[in-house]
Short mmCIF file of C-alpha atoms and ligand atoms in Angstrom, two decimals:
data_model
loop_
_atom_site.label_atom_id
_atom_site.label_comp_id
_atom_site.label_asym_id
_atom_site.label_seq_id
_atom_site.Cartn_x
_atom_site.Cartn_y
_atom_site.Cartn_z
CA UNK A 10 112.87 -128.24 -17.89
CA UNK A 11 113.94 -126.54 -14.66
CA UNK A 12 112.15 -123.22 -14.26
CA UNK A 13 114.43 -120.22 -13.98
CA UNK A 14 111.86 -118.89 -11.48
CA UNK A 15 111.49 -115.74 -13.57
CA UNK A 16 108.84 -116.90 -16.01
CA UNK A 17 106.03 -114.66 -17.13
CA UNK A 18 102.94 -115.59 -19.08
CA UNK A 19 102.14 -118.51 -16.77
CA UNK A 20 98.40 -118.98 -16.35
CA UNK A 21 96.86 -119.74 -12.94
CA UNK A 22 93.57 -121.61 -12.49
CA UNK A 23 90.45 -119.40 -12.25
CA UNK A 24 89.76 -120.84 -8.81
CA UNK A 25 93.21 -119.85 -7.48
CA UNK A 26 92.89 -117.43 -4.55
CA UNK A 27 95.09 -114.35 -4.88
CA UNK A 28 95.24 -112.58 -1.53
CA UNK A 29 97.28 -110.40 0.72
CA UNK A 30 97.82 -110.55 4.46
CA UNK A 31 98.29 -108.43 7.57
CA UNK A 32 98.19 -108.93 11.35
CA UNK A 33 96.33 -106.90 13.97
CA UNK A 34 99.19 -105.56 16.07
CA UNK A 35 101.24 -104.72 12.99
CA UNK A 36 98.66 -102.36 11.47
CA UNK A 37 95.80 -101.39 13.77
CA UNK A 38 97.15 -98.92 16.35
CA UNK A 39 94.37 -97.59 18.63
CA UNK A 40 95.71 -99.77 21.41
CA UNK A 41 93.68 -98.12 24.15
CA UNK A 42 90.40 -97.74 22.34
CA UNK A 43 86.98 -99.32 22.70
CA UNK A 44 88.00 -101.37 25.69
CA UNK A 45 91.01 -103.16 24.21
CA UNK A 46 93.22 -104.64 26.92
CA UNK A 47 97.01 -104.70 26.76
CA UNK A 48 98.78 -107.56 25.00
CA UNK A 49 102.27 -108.99 25.43
CA UNK A 50 103.36 -106.98 22.40
CA UNK A 51 102.31 -103.70 24.06
CA UNK A 52 104.40 -104.64 27.07
CA UNK A 53 107.33 -105.87 24.99
CA UNK A 54 107.44 -102.96 22.55
CA UNK A 55 107.41 -100.53 25.48
CA UNK A 56 110.35 -102.33 27.10
CA UNK A 57 113.51 -100.29 26.38
CA UNK A 58 115.82 -102.08 23.97
CA UNK A 59 113.33 -104.72 22.87
CA UNK A 60 112.35 -103.20 19.51
CA UNK A 61 114.57 -101.32 17.09
CA UNK A 62 114.46 -97.52 17.52
CA UNK A 63 111.94 -97.95 20.37
CA UNK A 64 109.11 -98.35 17.87
CA UNK A 65 105.73 -99.57 19.13
CA UNK A 66 102.37 -100.52 17.63
CA UNK A 67 100.59 -97.70 19.47
CA UNK A 68 99.68 -96.05 16.16
CA UNK A 69 101.21 -98.33 13.50
CA UNK A 70 99.21 -97.85 10.28
CA UNK A 71 96.26 -96.39 12.17
CA UNK A 72 94.18 -98.99 10.35
CA UNK A 73 91.63 -99.04 13.18
CA UNK A 74 90.63 -95.47 12.29
CA UNK A 75 91.06 -95.84 8.52
CA UNK A 76 89.05 -98.98 7.98
CA UNK A 77 86.80 -97.69 5.19
CA UNK A 78 89.69 -96.27 3.17
CA UNK A 79 91.73 -99.43 3.64
CA UNK A 80 88.77 -101.56 2.55
CA UNK A 81 88.61 -99.49 -0.63
CA UNK A 82 92.36 -100.00 -1.08
CA UNK A 83 91.89 -103.78 -0.81
CA UNK A 84 89.00 -103.70 -3.26
CA UNK A 85 90.98 -101.48 -5.63
CA UNK A 86 93.72 -104.11 -5.88
CA UNK A 87 91.11 -106.67 -6.88
CA UNK A 88 92.16 -109.10 -4.15
CA UNK A 89 90.17 -112.34 -4.09
CA UNK A 90 90.79 -112.70 -0.36
CA UNK A 91 92.21 -110.74 2.54
CA UNK A 92 93.91 -112.49 5.45
CA UNK A 93 93.88 -110.56 8.71
CA UNK A 94 94.09 -111.41 12.39
CA UNK A 95 91.78 -110.64 15.27
CA UNK A 96 93.29 -109.06 18.37
CA UNK A 97 92.29 -111.30 21.25
CA UNK A 98 92.55 -108.38 23.76
CA UNK A 99 89.94 -106.43 21.77
CA UNK A 100 87.49 -109.35 22.13
CA UNK A 101 88.41 -110.28 25.71
CA UNK A 102 90.49 -107.50 27.31
CA UNK A 103 91.86 -109.82 30.00
CA UNK A 104 91.77 -112.98 27.91
CA UNK A 105 88.71 -114.36 29.69
CA UNK A 106 85.06 -113.54 30.16
CA UNK A 107 82.35 -112.14 27.92
CA UNK A 108 82.80 -110.47 24.55
CA UNK A 109 83.74 -106.80 24.55
CA UNK A 110 81.08 -105.70 22.04
CA UNK A 111 82.93 -102.54 20.94
CA UNK A 112 86.01 -104.59 20.07
CA UNK A 113 84.05 -107.21 18.16
CA UNK A 114 82.23 -104.45 16.28
CA UNK A 115 85.45 -103.44 14.51
CA UNK A 116 85.85 -106.94 13.05
CA UNK A 117 82.15 -107.11 12.13
CA UNK A 118 82.64 -103.93 10.10
CA UNK A 119 85.81 -105.31 8.55
CA UNK A 120 84.19 -108.61 7.57
CA UNK A 121 81.03 -106.96 6.26
CA UNK A 122 83.07 -104.39 4.36
CA UNK A 123 85.10 -107.10 2.66
CA UNK A 124 82.03 -109.09 1.70
CA UNK A 125 80.29 -105.98 0.31
CA UNK A 126 83.32 -105.48 -1.91
CA UNK A 127 83.46 -109.08 -3.05
CA UNK A 128 86.59 -109.97 -1.06
CA UNK A 129 86.70 -113.23 0.93
CA UNK A 130 87.69 -112.75 4.58
CA UNK A 131 90.29 -115.21 5.91
CA UNK A 132 90.59 -114.95 9.70
CA UNK A 133 93.56 -115.77 11.91
CA UNK A 134 92.57 -115.98 15.57
CA UNK A 135 96.04 -115.62 17.05
CA UNK A 136 98.87 -113.65 15.49
CA UNK A 137 100.96 -113.21 18.64
CA UNK A 138 99.02 -110.59 20.67
CA UNK A 139 98.30 -112.60 23.82
CA UNK A 140 96.32 -110.66 26.45
CA UNK A 141 98.84 -109.48 29.04
CA UNK A 142 96.57 -110.70 31.86
CA UNK A 143 97.11 -114.27 30.64
CA UNK A 144 100.87 -113.70 30.42
CA UNK A 145 100.77 -112.59 34.04
CA UNK A 146 99.55 -116.13 34.83
CA UNK A 147 102.35 -117.75 32.83
CA UNK A 148 101.14 -117.20 29.29
CA UNK A 149 101.85 -120.08 26.93
CA UNK A 150 103.86 -121.89 29.61
CA UNK A 151 100.56 -122.25 31.52
CA UNK A 152 98.30 -125.05 30.27
CA UNK A 153 95.21 -122.97 31.14
CA UNK A 154 96.04 -120.57 28.30
CA UNK A 155 95.16 -123.31 25.79
CA UNK A 156 91.68 -123.63 27.33
CA UNK A 157 91.26 -119.86 27.40
CA UNK A 158 92.15 -119.78 23.70
CA UNK A 159 89.45 -122.35 22.93
CA UNK A 160 86.86 -120.21 24.74
CA UNK A 161 87.99 -117.17 22.74
CA UNK A 162 87.82 -119.14 19.49
CA UNK A 163 84.29 -120.27 20.30
CA UNK A 164 83.15 -116.68 21.00
CA UNK A 165 84.58 -115.32 17.75
CA UNK A 166 83.40 -118.32 15.74
CA UNK A 167 79.86 -117.89 17.04
CA UNK A 168 79.88 -114.18 16.17
CA UNK A 169 81.46 -114.27 12.68
CA UNK A 170 80.99 -117.87 11.60
CA UNK A 171 78.09 -117.10 9.30
CA UNK A 172 80.27 -114.72 7.25
CA UNK A 173 83.84 -116.06 7.37
CA UNK A 174 84.55 -119.18 5.30
CA UNK A 175 88.21 -119.80 6.27
CA UNK A 176 89.55 -119.91 9.83
CA UNK A 177 93.13 -120.23 11.05
CA UNK A 178 93.79 -120.98 14.69
CA UNK A 179 97.43 -119.89 15.11
CA UNK A 180 99.92 -118.02 12.98
CA UNK A 181 103.41 -119.51 13.21
CA UNK A 182 103.38 -121.11 16.65
CA UNK A 183 107.13 -121.68 16.20
CA UNK A 184 107.66 -117.92 16.48
CA UNK A 185 105.41 -117.68 19.56
CA UNK A 186 107.19 -120.54 21.32
CA UNK A 187 110.80 -120.13 20.28
CA UNK A 188 111.31 -116.46 19.40
CA UNK A 189 109.07 -115.62 22.38
CA UNK A 190 110.61 -117.96 25.00
CA UNK A 191 113.88 -119.25 23.50
CA UNK A 192 115.86 -116.52 21.73
CA UNK A 193 113.68 -113.90 23.40
CA UNK A 194 113.60 -111.61 20.37
CA UNK A 195 109.77 -111.60 20.38
CA UNK A 196 107.26 -111.04 23.18
CA UNK A 197 107.21 -112.05 25.98
CA UNK A 198 111.00 -111.95 25.61
CA UNK A 199 111.92 -114.94 27.75
CA UNK A 200 115.13 -116.97 27.26
CA UNK A 201 114.50 -120.44 28.64
CA UNK A 202 114.62 -123.54 26.45
CA UNK A 203 112.41 -125.60 28.76
CA UNK A 204 109.80 -122.84 28.85
CA UNK A 205 109.91 -122.65 25.04
CA UNK A 206 109.23 -126.37 24.63
CA UNK A 207 106.43 -126.15 27.20
CA UNK A 208 104.93 -123.22 25.31
CA UNK A 209 105.13 -125.17 22.06
CA UNK A 210 103.05 -127.97 23.55
CA UNK A 211 100.45 -125.59 24.95
CA UNK A 212 100.21 -123.84 21.58
CA UNK A 213 99.60 -127.24 20.01
CA UNK A 214 96.93 -127.93 22.61
CA UNK A 215 95.36 -124.51 21.99
CA UNK A 216 95.18 -125.33 18.29
CA UNK A 217 93.46 -128.68 18.89
CA UNK A 218 91.02 -127.36 21.48
CA UNK A 219 90.39 -124.33 19.28
CA UNK A 220 89.54 -126.47 16.25
CA UNK A 221 87.12 -128.53 18.34
CA UNK A 222 85.46 -125.39 19.70
CA UNK A 223 85.17 -123.88 16.23
CA UNK A 224 83.62 -127.06 14.80
CA UNK A 225 80.89 -126.74 17.46
CA UNK A 226 79.85 -123.28 16.34
CA UNK A 227 80.82 -122.96 12.66
CA UNK A 228 78.73 -124.10 9.71
CA UNK A 229 79.82 -127.42 8.22
CA UNK A 230 81.19 -125.65 5.14
CA UNK A 231 83.77 -123.69 7.16
CA UNK A 232 87.39 -124.47 6.32
CA UNK A 233 89.70 -124.85 9.30
CA UNK A 234 93.45 -124.42 9.16
CA UNK A 235 96.63 -123.52 10.95
CA UNK A 236 99.57 -121.58 9.54
CA UNK A 237 103.18 -122.66 10.04
CA UNK A 238 106.43 -121.04 8.99
CA UNK A 239 107.90 -124.36 7.90
CA UNK A 240 111.67 -124.08 7.78
CA UNK A 241 113.45 -125.26 4.65
CA UNK A 242 116.78 -126.62 5.93
CA UNK A 243 119.48 -127.79 3.55
CA UNK A 244 122.89 -129.35 4.10
CA UNK A 245 124.15 -132.10 6.42
CA UNK A 246 121.41 -134.72 6.68
CA UNK A 247 121.49 -135.31 10.44
CA UNK A 248 121.63 -131.58 11.17
CA UNK A 249 118.68 -131.08 8.84
CA UNK A 250 116.75 -133.80 10.67
CA UNK A 251 117.44 -132.26 14.08
CA UNK A 252 116.51 -128.72 13.10
CA UNK A 253 113.40 -129.83 11.24
CA UNK A 254 112.37 -131.69 14.42
CA UNK A 255 112.35 -128.59 16.64
CA UNK A 256 111.45 -126.19 13.82
CA UNK A 257 108.64 -128.03 12.05
CA UNK A 258 107.77 -131.52 13.22
CA UNK A 259 107.23 -130.43 16.82
CA UNK A 260 104.02 -128.87 15.47
CA UNK A 261 103.11 -130.88 12.39
CA UNK A 262 103.76 -134.17 14.22
CA UNK A 263 101.00 -133.88 16.82
CA UNK A 264 98.71 -131.71 14.68
CA UNK A 265 98.79 -133.78 11.49
CA UNK A 266 100.23 -137.20 12.39
CA UNK A 267 98.89 -137.47 15.94
CA UNK A 268 102.25 -137.98 17.67
CA UNK A 269 105.36 -136.12 18.79
CA UNK A 270 108.39 -137.31 16.81
CA UNK A 271 110.45 -139.80 18.83
CA UNK A 272 113.73 -138.22 17.67
CA UNK A 273 112.62 -134.80 18.95
CA UNK A 274 111.89 -136.16 22.43
CA UNK A 275 115.26 -137.93 22.45
CA UNK A 276 117.16 -134.88 21.13
CA UNK A 277 115.69 -132.56 23.80
CA UNK A 278 115.82 -134.85 26.84
CA UNK A 279 118.60 -132.76 28.44
CA UNK A 280 116.21 -129.79 28.34
CA UNK A 281 112.91 -131.34 29.39
CA UNK A 282 111.30 -134.68 30.29
CA UNK A 283 108.14 -133.66 28.39
CA UNK A 284 106.04 -134.21 31.53
CA UNK A 285 103.79 -131.37 30.36
CA UNK A 286 102.31 -133.73 27.74
CA UNK A 287 99.40 -135.34 29.58
CA UNK A 288 97.70 -138.57 28.53
CA UNK A 289 95.19 -137.81 25.77
CA UNK A 290 96.79 -134.50 24.74
CA UNK A 291 97.98 -135.59 21.31
CA UNK A 292 94.50 -136.91 20.53
CA UNK A 293 93.11 -133.47 21.42
CA UNK A 294 95.73 -131.80 19.21
CA UNK A 295 95.25 -134.14 16.25
CA UNK A 296 92.10 -132.65 14.66
CA UNK A 297 91.15 -133.00 11.00
CA UNK A 298 92.03 -129.88 9.02
CA UNK A 299 90.69 -128.66 5.69
CA UNK A 300 93.74 -126.71 4.60
CA UNK A 301 97.31 -126.14 5.80
CA UNK A 302 98.72 -122.62 5.67
CA UNK A 303 102.41 -122.25 4.86
CA UNK A 304 104.49 -119.09 5.29
CA UNK A 305 107.69 -119.13 3.27
CA UNK A 306 110.49 -116.57 3.05
CA UNK A 307 113.93 -118.20 2.76
CA UNK A 308 116.14 -121.24 3.35
CA UNK A 309 118.74 -122.23 5.94
CA UNK A 310 122.01 -124.06 5.25
CA UNK A 311 123.63 -126.19 7.98
CA UNK A 312 126.83 -128.18 8.41
CA UNK A 313 127.58 -131.31 10.44
CA UNK A 314 127.31 -131.00 14.25
CA UNK A 315 130.54 -130.01 15.96
CA UNK A 316 130.55 -132.73 18.62
CA UNK A 317 129.96 -130.74 21.79
CA UNK A 318 132.83 -128.36 21.10
CA UNK A 319 130.55 -125.51 20.12
CA UNK A 320 131.72 -122.30 21.78
CA UNK A 321 128.24 -121.53 23.08
CA UNK A 322 128.31 -124.69 25.18
CA UNK A 323 131.98 -125.07 25.95
CA UNK A 324 132.21 -123.01 29.14
CA UNK A 325 132.61 -125.44 32.04
CA UNK A 326 129.27 -126.29 33.57
CA UNK A 327 127.42 -123.75 31.49
CA UNK A 328 123.90 -124.65 30.42
CA UNK A 329 123.19 -124.66 26.68
CA UNK A 330 122.18 -121.16 25.75
CA UNK A 331 118.54 -120.39 25.15
CA UNK A 332 117.89 -120.56 21.44
CA UNK A 333 115.28 -120.32 18.73
CA UNK A 334 116.06 -123.99 18.02
CA UNK A 335 116.68 -125.46 21.49
CA UNK A 336 119.36 -128.12 21.66
CA UNK A 337 120.91 -127.40 18.27
CA UNK A 338 123.73 -125.03 19.26
CA UNK A 339 126.33 -127.52 18.07
CA UNK A 340 125.05 -127.24 14.49
CA UNK A 341 126.80 -124.56 12.44
CA UNK A 342 124.65 -122.31 10.27
CA UNK A 343 126.51 -121.71 7.03
CA UNK A 344 126.61 -118.63 4.83
CA UNK A 345 124.49 -118.84 1.73
CA UNK A 346 124.88 -117.20 -1.64
CA UNK A 347 122.71 -114.15 -2.11
CA UNK A 348 120.90 -112.19 -3.18
CA UNK A 349 119.35 -111.13 0.12
CA UNK A 350 116.42 -108.99 1.17
CA UNK A 351 116.66 -106.16 3.70
CA UNK A 352 116.06 -108.79 6.42
CA UNK A 353 119.29 -110.46 5.24
CA UNK A 354 117.15 -113.44 4.28
CA UNK A 355 118.37 -115.20 1.13
CA UNK A 356 116.13 -115.12 -1.93
CA UNK A 357 115.60 -118.73 -2.94
CA UNK A 358 112.32 -119.51 -4.75
CA UNK A 359 113.35 -123.14 -5.27
CA UNK A 360 112.87 -123.49 -1.51
CA UNK A 361 109.17 -122.78 -1.93
CA UNK A 362 108.79 -125.46 -4.59
CA UNK A 363 110.76 -127.91 -2.43
CA UNK A 364 108.61 -127.11 0.61
CA UNK A 365 105.29 -127.44 -1.21
CA UNK A 366 106.27 -130.78 -2.75
CA UNK A 367 107.71 -132.15 0.51
CA UNK A 368 104.58 -131.09 2.41
CA UNK A 369 102.36 -132.73 -0.21
CA UNK A 370 104.41 -135.92 0.08
CA UNK A 371 104.25 -135.96 3.87
CA UNK A 372 100.52 -135.12 4.11
CA UNK A 373 98.86 -136.51 1.00
CA UNK A 374 95.37 -135.20 0.35
CA UNK A 375 95.77 -132.06 2.47
CA UNK A 376 95.03 -128.84 0.59
CA UNK A 377 97.77 -126.21 0.89
CA UNK A 378 97.73 -122.43 0.93
CA UNK A 379 100.70 -120.07 0.91
CA UNK A 380 99.46 -117.75 3.65
CA UNK A 381 102.54 -115.50 3.52
CA UNK A 382 105.34 -114.79 1.09
CA UNK A 383 106.98 -111.47 0.39
CA UNK A 384 110.06 -109.38 0.99
CA UNK A 385 111.42 -106.29 2.70
CA UNK A 386 113.29 -103.91 0.42
CA UNK A 387 114.17 -100.23 0.39
CA UNK A 388 111.78 -98.63 -2.04
CA UNK A 389 112.46 -95.66 -4.31
CA UNK A 390 109.86 -92.91 -3.99
CA UNK A 391 109.56 -90.36 -6.78
CA UNK A 392 107.28 -87.36 -7.14
CA UNK A 393 106.47 -86.00 -10.59
CA UNK A 394 105.94 -82.34 -11.71
CA UNK A 395 102.28 -82.52 -10.79
CA UNK A 396 103.02 -83.84 -7.30
CA UNK A 397 101.99 -87.44 -7.94
CA UNK A 398 104.04 -89.99 -5.98
CA UNK A 399 105.22 -93.33 -7.34
CA UNK A 400 107.04 -96.09 -5.50
CA UNK A 401 109.48 -98.15 -7.52
CA UNK A 402 110.19 -101.55 -6.00
CA UNK A 403 111.60 -103.58 -8.87
CA UNK A 404 113.28 -105.98 -6.41
CA UNK A 405 109.94 -106.85 -4.82
CA UNK A 406 108.30 -107.36 -8.21
CA UNK A 407 111.14 -109.69 -9.17
CA UNK A 408 110.88 -111.54 -5.83
CA UNK A 409 107.14 -112.03 -6.23
CA UNK A 410 107.41 -113.07 -9.88
CA UNK A 411 109.98 -115.74 -8.99
CA UNK A 412 107.96 -117.10 -6.10
CA UNK A 413 104.71 -117.14 -8.05
CA UNK A 414 106.62 -119.04 -10.75
CA UNK A 415 107.66 -121.61 -8.12
CA UNK A 416 104.05 -121.88 -6.94
CA UNK A 417 102.83 -122.35 -10.48
CA UNK A 418 105.37 -125.10 -11.00
CA UNK A 419 104.17 -126.80 -7.80
CA UNK A 420 100.61 -126.81 -9.12
CA UNK A 421 101.82 -128.29 -12.41
CA UNK A 422 103.63 -130.96 -10.41
CA UNK A 423 100.39 -131.97 -8.75
CA UNK A 424 100.45 -130.00 -5.49
CA UNK A 425 96.92 -129.07 -4.35
CA UNK A 426 97.83 -125.40 -3.82
CA UNK A 427 94.66 -123.35 -3.41
CA UNK A 428 95.97 -119.82 -3.02
CA UNK A 429 98.71 -117.36 -2.22
CA UNK A 430 98.73 -114.38 0.13
CA UNK A 431 101.38 -111.72 -0.37
CA UNK A 432 102.93 -110.44 2.85
CA UNK A 433 102.04 -107.72 3.25
CA UNK A 434 99.21 -105.52 2.05
CA UNK A 435 101.00 -102.48 3.43
CA UNK A 436 104.19 -101.51 5.25
CA UNK A 437 103.74 -102.13 8.95
CA UNK A 438 105.25 -102.76 12.38
CA UNK A 439 107.78 -105.49 11.63
CA UNK A 440 108.00 -106.85 15.21
CA UNK A 441 111.54 -106.58 16.64
CA UNK A 442 112.54 -104.45 13.62
CA UNK A 443 109.85 -101.87 14.20
CA UNK A 444 109.08 -99.73 11.16
CA UNK A 445 112.59 -100.08 9.72
CA UNK A 446 111.62 -102.94 7.38
CA UNK A 447 108.95 -102.45 4.74
CA UNK A 448 107.17 -105.55 3.43
CA UNK A 449 104.17 -103.79 1.91
CA UNK A 450 103.00 -103.72 -1.68
CA UNK A 451 101.45 -100.45 -0.55
CA UNK A 452 103.73 -97.81 0.95
CA UNK A 453 102.73 -96.14 4.21
CA UNK A 454 104.07 -92.68 5.02
CA UNK A 455 104.28 -92.86 8.82
CA UNK A 456 104.14 -89.04 9.10
CA UNK A 457 100.90 -88.59 7.19
CA UNK A 458 99.52 -92.17 7.09
CA UNK A 459 99.19 -91.69 3.34
CA UNK A 460 99.02 -94.94 1.35
CA UNK A 461 100.65 -95.18 -2.09
CA UNK A 462 100.46 -98.22 -4.35
CA UNK A 463 103.97 -99.48 -5.09
CA UNK A 464 104.85 -100.81 -8.53
CA UNK A 465 104.47 -104.30 -7.00
CA UNK A 466 100.83 -103.55 -6.15
CA UNK A 467 100.16 -102.47 -9.74
CA UNK A 468 101.93 -105.62 -10.94
CA UNK A 469 99.90 -107.80 -8.55
CA UNK A 470 96.63 -106.13 -9.61
CA UNK A 471 97.39 -107.12 -13.18
CA UNK A 472 98.19 -110.70 -12.18
CA UNK A 473 94.92 -110.99 -10.29
CA UNK A 474 92.91 -109.47 -13.14
CA UNK A 475 94.38 -111.71 -15.85
CA UNK A 476 95.37 -114.77 -13.73
CA UNK A 477 98.50 -114.63 -15.88
CA UNK A 478 101.96 -113.80 -14.51
CA UNK A 479 102.97 -110.38 -15.88
C1 LIG B 11 106.27 -113.74 9.84
N1 LIG B 11 111.95 -116.35 11.49
O1 LIG B 11 107.19 -113.59 10.86
C2 LIG B 11 104.97 -113.20 10.43
O2 LIG B 11 103.85 -114.05 10.31
C3 LIG B 11 104.66 -111.81 10.01
O3 LIG B 11 103.85 -111.19 11.00
C4 LIG B 11 105.94 -111.05 9.74
O4 LIG B 11 105.73 -109.68 9.54
C5 LIG B 11 106.58 -111.70 8.52
O5 LIG B 11 106.76 -113.09 8.71
C6 LIG B 11 107.92 -111.08 8.13
O6 LIG B 11 108.87 -111.25 9.14
C7 LIG B 11 108.37 -114.30 10.94
O7 LIG B 11 112.84 -115.85 12.22
C8 LIG B 11 109.35 -113.79 11.78
O8 LIG B 11 112.12 -117.48 10.94
C9 LIG B 11 110.52 -114.47 11.96
C10 LIG B 11 110.73 -115.68 11.29
C11 LIG B 11 109.76 -116.20 10.45
C12 LIG B 11 108.58 -115.50 10.28
#
């Protein structure tokens, strides 16, 4: 029957990878140490008004200085794998040139520390911290950035390839392109639809060139992937098609089918003529992958397009406003039934099952991995008579149980789902929301940097130990 997405007692395969994930800028801090150069997120977070409460990643979780303790934390949870990202500006402070040995050393210690503890390292090369020097030359709107990324990928691959079995080129290029250059809510904070579409293409190109560079230096057994936040859009069919085009297929089309969708090019022709796509580009982008990473949080509900009468576009002669989904301002986003997380994202585990099955149907034979799923909630901290702290996050436990149930159902339905990474290992710098939103299964006290396992971490530890949903 239909799962109620609350099941317990479900058994996962022994080979299933239970992991957790973080990203460099969200946890590391130490932004001026060991030769690290500035990234676009340093610039952006220090721009007044860009991030809630003026928060920055200058210190964040101070992970850079607490590596050994955090490795023990990871091992203590029994994680099979740990997904983290490498800060490009630690490896190449200006985005080009030779390796900064002191910066690489941190990731060598991280990788070696994981392996010593029996935890598989899963590396993401780009989780949004572009070296500022490259931004000064146009960033992702400059085609050269894609080639610079490939050089960076080759350097890191050559250094860590003998120890890291799974490699991801980009995390959520949709966010980089469209939150970074469309809505402007992420670094570099631009609001220009044409720039956003240009950036999307250059991110695609960076992925393809990066995969080729990695194949040159990695052992044949290495697994190569990319991670997308694939949007689950429900409602009016034509609105769904249009938003999926600029939200998902703009990336999966060239990367996995070897072509940009014709409807996307048609839908966006008032914004760009796509002249930035040079002959041969889609062949460079279309590289065989071993696994596809999927980040899933919520769903979106849309109504029929409003026929040009949308208020955002109705002012005489006004250009369509810059947007996270360029060219879709005439599509109304509808309210959805709750419940919601602290991000105001709806909790809808059926969306994960739908997404996994649809992705399997569209790309048969491609192994899938949930590289992020999790939720921000306000946690309840208690301290007992003897001073021991506990963090009660029943909502997060319930969220995770429901989404693991959906994942289990996907496997039963024949989806080749290899693993699942909870976002996030610990509370961290939640981008435009700063430290106001807590996604961790481990609580971080930002005064003392003390880490406390939340109830969800204890729950997850039990799941990993038994492979059975508690
Ligand atoms: C992802 N959206 O970000 C990122 O990969 C993480 O670094 C982040 O902390 C996590 O999800 C929680 O936000 C997203 O607007 C940010 O659709 C925004 C969106 C999706 C993902």
